[in-house]
XYZ file of C-alpha atoms in Angstrom:
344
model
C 10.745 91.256 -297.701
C 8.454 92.626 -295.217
C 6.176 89.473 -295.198
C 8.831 87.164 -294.224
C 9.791 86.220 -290.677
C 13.047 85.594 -288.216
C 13.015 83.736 -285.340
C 15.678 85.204 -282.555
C 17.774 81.643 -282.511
C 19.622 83.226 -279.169
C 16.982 85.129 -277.077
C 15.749 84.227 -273.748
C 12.107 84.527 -275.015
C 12.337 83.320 -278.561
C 10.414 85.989 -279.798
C 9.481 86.013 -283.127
C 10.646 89.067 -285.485
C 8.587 90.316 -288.769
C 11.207 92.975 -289.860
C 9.706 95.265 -292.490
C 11.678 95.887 -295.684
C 14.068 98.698 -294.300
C 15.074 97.104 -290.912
C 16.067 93.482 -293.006
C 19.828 95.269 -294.005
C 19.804 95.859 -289.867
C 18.707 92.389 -289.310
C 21.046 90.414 -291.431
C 24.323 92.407 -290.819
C 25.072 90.469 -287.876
C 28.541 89.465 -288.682
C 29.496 86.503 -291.107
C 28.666 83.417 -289.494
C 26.098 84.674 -287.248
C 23.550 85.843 -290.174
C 20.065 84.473 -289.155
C 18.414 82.858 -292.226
C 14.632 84.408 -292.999
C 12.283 81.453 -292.261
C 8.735 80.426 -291.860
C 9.529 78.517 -288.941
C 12.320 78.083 -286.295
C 15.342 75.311 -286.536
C 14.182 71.948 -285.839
C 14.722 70.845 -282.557
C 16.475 67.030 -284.394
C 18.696 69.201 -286.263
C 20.871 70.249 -282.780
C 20.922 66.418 -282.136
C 22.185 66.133 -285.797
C 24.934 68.222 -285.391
C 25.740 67.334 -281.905
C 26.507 63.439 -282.757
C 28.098 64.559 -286.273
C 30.176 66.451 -284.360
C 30.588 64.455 -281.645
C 32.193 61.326 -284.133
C 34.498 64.217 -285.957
C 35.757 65.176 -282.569
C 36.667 61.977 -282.094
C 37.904 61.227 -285.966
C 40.112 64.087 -285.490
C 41.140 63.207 -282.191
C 42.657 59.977 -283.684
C 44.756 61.853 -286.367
C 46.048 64.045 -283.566
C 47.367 61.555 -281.818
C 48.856 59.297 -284.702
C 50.398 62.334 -286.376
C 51.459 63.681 -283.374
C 53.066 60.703 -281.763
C 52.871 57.706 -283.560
C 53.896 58.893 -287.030
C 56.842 60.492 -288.525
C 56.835 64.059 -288.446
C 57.366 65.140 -292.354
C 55.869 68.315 -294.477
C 52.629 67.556 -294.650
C 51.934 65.563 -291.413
C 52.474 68.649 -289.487
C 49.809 70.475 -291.943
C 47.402 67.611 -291.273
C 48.252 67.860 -287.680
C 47.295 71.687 -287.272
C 44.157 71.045 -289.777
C 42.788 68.811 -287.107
C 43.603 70.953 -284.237
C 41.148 73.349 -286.312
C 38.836 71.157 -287.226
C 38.407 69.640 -283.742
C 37.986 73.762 -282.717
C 35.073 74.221 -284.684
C 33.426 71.120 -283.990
C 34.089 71.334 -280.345
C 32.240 74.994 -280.431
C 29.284 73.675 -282.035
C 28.711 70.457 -280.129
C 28.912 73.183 -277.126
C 26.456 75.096 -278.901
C 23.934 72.638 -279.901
C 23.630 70.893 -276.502
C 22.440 74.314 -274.941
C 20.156 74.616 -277.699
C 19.226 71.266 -277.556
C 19.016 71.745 -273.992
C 16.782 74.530 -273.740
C 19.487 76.368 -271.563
C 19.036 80.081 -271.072
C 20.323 82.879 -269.230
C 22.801 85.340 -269.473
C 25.841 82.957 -268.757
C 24.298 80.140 -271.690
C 24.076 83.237 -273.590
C 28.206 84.197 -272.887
C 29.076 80.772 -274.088
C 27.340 80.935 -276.835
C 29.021 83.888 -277.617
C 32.578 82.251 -277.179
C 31.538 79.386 -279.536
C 30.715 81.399 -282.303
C 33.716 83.657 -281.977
C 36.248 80.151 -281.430
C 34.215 78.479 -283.921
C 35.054 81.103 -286.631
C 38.747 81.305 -285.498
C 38.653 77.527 -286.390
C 37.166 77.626 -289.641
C 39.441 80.546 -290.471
C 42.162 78.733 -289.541
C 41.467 75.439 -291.546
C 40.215 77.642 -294.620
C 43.479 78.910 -294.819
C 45.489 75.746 -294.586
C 44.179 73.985 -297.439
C 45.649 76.508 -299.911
C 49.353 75.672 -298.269
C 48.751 72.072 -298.353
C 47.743 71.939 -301.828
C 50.562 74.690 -303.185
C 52.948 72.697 -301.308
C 51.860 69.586 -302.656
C 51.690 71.073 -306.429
C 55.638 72.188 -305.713
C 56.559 68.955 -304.759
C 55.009 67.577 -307.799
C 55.757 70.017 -310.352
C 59.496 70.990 -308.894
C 60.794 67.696 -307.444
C 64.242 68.797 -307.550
C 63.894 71.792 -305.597
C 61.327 70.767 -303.446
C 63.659 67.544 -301.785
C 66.767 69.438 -302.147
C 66.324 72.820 -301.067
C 62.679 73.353 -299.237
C 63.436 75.110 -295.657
C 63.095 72.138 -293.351
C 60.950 74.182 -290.981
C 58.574 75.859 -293.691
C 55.489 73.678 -292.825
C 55.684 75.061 -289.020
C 56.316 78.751 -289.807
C 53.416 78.343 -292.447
C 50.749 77.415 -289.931
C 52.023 79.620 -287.113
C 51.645 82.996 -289.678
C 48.148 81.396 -290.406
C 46.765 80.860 -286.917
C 48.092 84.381 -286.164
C 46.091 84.989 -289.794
C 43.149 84.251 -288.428
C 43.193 85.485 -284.494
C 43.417 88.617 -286.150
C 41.020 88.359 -288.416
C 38.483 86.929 -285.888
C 39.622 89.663 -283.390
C 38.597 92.414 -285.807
C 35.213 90.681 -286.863
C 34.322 90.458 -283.255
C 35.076 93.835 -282.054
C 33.050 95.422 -284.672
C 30.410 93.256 -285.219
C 29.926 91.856 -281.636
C 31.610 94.483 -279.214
C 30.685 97.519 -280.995
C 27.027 96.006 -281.715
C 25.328 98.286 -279.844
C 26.821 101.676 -281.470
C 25.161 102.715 -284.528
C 28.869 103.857 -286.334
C 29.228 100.486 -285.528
C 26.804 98.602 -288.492
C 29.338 99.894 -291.247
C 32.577 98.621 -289.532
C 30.874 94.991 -289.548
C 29.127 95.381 -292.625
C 32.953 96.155 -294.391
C 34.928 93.622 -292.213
C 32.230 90.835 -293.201
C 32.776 91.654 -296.513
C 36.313 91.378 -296.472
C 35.992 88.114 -294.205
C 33.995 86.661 -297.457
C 36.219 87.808 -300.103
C 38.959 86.373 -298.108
C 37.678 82.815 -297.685
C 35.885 82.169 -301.072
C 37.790 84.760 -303.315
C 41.118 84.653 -302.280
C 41.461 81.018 -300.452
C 39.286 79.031 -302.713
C 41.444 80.524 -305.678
C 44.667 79.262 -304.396
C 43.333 75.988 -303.180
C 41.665 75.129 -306.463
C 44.322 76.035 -308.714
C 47.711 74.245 -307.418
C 45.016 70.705 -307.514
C 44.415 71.927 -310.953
C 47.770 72.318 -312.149
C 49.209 68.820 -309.821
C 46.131 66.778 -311.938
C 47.002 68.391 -315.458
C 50.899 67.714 -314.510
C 50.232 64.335 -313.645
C 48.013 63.355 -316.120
C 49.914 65.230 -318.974
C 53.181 63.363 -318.133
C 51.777 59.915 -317.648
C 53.501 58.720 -314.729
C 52.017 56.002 -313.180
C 53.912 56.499 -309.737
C 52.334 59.681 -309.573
C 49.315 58.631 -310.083
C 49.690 55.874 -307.513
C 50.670 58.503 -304.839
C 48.168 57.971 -302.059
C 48.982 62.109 -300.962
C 47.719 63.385 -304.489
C 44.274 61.875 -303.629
C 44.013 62.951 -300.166
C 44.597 66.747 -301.198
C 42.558 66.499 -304.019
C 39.936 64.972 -301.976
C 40.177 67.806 -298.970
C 39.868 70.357 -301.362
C 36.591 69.105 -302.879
C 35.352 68.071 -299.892
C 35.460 71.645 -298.762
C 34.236 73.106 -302.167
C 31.135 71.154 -302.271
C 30.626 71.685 -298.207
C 31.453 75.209 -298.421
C 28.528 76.151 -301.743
C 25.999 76.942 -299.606
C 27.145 79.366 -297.084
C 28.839 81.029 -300.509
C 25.515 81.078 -302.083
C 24.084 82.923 -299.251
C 27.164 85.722 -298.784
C 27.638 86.291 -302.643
C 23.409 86.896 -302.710
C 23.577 89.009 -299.881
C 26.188 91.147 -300.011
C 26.120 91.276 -304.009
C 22.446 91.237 -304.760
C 20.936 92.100 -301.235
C 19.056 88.984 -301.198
C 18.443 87.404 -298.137
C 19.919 83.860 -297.051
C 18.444 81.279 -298.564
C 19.641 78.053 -296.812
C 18.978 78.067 -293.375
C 21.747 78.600 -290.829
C 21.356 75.452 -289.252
C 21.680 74.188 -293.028
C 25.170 75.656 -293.554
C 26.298 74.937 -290.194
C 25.525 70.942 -290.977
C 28.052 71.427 -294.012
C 30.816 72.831 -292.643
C 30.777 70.120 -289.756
C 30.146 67.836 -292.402
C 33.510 69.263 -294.064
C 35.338 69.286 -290.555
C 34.576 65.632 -289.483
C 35.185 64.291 -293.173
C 38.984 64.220 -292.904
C 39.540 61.602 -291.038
C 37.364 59.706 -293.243
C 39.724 60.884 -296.263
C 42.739 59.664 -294.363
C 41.455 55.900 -293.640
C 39.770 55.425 -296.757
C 43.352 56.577 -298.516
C 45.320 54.853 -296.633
C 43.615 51.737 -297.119
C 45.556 48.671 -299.175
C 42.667 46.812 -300.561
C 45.009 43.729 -300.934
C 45.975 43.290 -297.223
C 43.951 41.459 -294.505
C 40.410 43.896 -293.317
C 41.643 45.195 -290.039
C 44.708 47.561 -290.164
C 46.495 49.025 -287.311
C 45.202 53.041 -288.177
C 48.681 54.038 -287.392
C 50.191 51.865 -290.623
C 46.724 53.219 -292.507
C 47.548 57.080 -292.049
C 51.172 56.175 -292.628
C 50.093 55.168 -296.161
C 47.754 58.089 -296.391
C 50.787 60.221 -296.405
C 52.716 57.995 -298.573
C 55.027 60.389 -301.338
C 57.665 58.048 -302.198
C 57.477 59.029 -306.182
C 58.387 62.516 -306.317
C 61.673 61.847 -304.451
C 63.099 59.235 -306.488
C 63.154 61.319 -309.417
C 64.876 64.565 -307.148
C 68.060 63.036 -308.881
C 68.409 59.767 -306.839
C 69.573 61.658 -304.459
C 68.656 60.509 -300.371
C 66.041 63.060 -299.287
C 66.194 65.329 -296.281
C 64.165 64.695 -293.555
C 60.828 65.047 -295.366
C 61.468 61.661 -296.456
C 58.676 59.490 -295.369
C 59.577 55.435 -294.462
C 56.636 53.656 -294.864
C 57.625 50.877 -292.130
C 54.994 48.640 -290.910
C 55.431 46.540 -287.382
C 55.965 43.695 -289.894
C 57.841 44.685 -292.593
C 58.045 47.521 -295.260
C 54.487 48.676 -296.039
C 53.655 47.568 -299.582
């Protein structure tokens, strides 16, 4: 690898570095997240306008579903899920609008420098964070599913909100521990075998352990589903905004995969460009909202919903509780009430 060529993304002076074959290990075990691609050239300068109005629009997507499940919406199960998933997703994108505009900006200096250093270190909190959540939702949706009974009669009313507080605190420790050995300790040479450890557990966290137990409970609600026939199941608009999520992400997500499992496996440097997996995973974080609306939707009504009746529907799980044993639900019971009547 000695002939190929990394440009310092974060330096003052931009200088660029021809690492020869021993100093590329150095060079690309910066931390997960913060690995610089090898490239012929640096980042185009459109690509930080890219990301800044894609992230920009998701901010203000996610905004939106914060406030409606917040506020205007029932609180049930997997409202407060969604509602913690946006507070992540808003996270990350917040960091990197913050980032791009100084590098769209051109700003230097030690102090443009220190906040790019926060963004990367709240922007993997937030990714973390909303990593982690899409295995509850999607277990928790494949119990309510598979184990109706149990799931409306004796599911903790309160499990949701424990869930995501033990996975916030998940991932501020996580992120802690990445960024004191891979950012604090940089400059200590017992230092590069800390980082090069944590990043590999950081990876085999998120795409061996997370994508695992996302994937599967979707596997298992689709075969259940499908193997029993039940149309109301299948009409459920919840099933298809968890299955969507979780593909979303999986499809998002390939590329920054791709470029830990050939690094830290094979040795081989990144080949997508940072800037290239950075687009993806805002592309995964502003997508939600999208998911939400385009669920929630009723074809048959007039075009212009309020977006508080089309999230309502979004979260719409009136199937699995009429077969609990026809008993009334506890409060995760969702009532789909529009300001004109029952929503159809």
């Amino acid at each position: 690898m000695a002939g190929n060529c990394s440009w310092e993304a974060h330096a003052t002076n931009r200088n660029k570095v021809c690492p020869g074959a021993s100093e590329a290990p150095e060079l690309y075990g910066r931390g997960f997240l913060t690995i610089e691609p090898i490239t012929a050239l640096p980042p185009p300068a459109v690509m930080n306008y890219i990301t800044l109005l894609l992230c920009l629009g998701g901010l203000v997507g996610n905004g939106l579903v914060l406030w409606f499940f917040g506020f205007s919406i029932k609180r049930t199960p997997f409202s407060v899920y969604f509602l913690h998933l946006a507070s992540a997703d808003g996270a990350y994108l917040f960091s990197k609008a913050v980032f791009s505009l100084l590098n769209a900006g051109g700003f230097l200096g030690s102090f443009a420098d220190y906040v790019r250093g926060v963004c990367r270190v709240l922007g993997l909190c937030a990714f973390v964070a909303g990593v982690s959540l899409l295995p509850a939702i999607s277990t928790e949706r494949c119990a309510s599913v598979v184990f109706p009974a149990w799931y409306w009669r004796r599911r903790p009313q309160r499990l949701s909100a424990v869930v995501c507080a033990l996975l916030w605190l998940l991932s501020l420790l996580v992120t802690a521990v990445h960024n004191y050995f891979c950012a604090f300790l940089s400059g200590e040479a017992s230092s590069a075998g800390a980082c090069k450890h944590t990043d590999i557990f950081l990876g085999i966290l998120l795409f061996l352990v997370f994508c695992p137990l996302m994937v599967l409970p979707c596997l298992a609600l689709v075969l259940h589903v499908e193997c029993r026939g039940r149309r109301r199941q299948r009409s459920a608009k919840l099933n298809h905004v968890v299955l969507a999520m979780v593909s979303v992400f999986l499809v998002s997500s390939i590329y920054l995969g791709i470029d830990w499992f050939l690094f830290w496996v094979f040795r081989i440097p990144a080949p997508f460009p940072e800037y290239v997996t950075d687009l993806c995973i805002c592309i995964n974080s502003s997508a939600k909202p999208i998911v939400y609306f385009l669920a929630g939707r009723d074809k048959s009504q007039r075009l212009w919903e309020p977006l508080r009746v089309v999230f309502q529907r979004a979260l719409r799980d009136g199937a699995e509780s009429a077969e609990a044993g026809g008993s009334t639900p506890n409060t995760v019971t969702m009532e789909m009430q529009s300001p004109t009547g029952n929503a159809s």
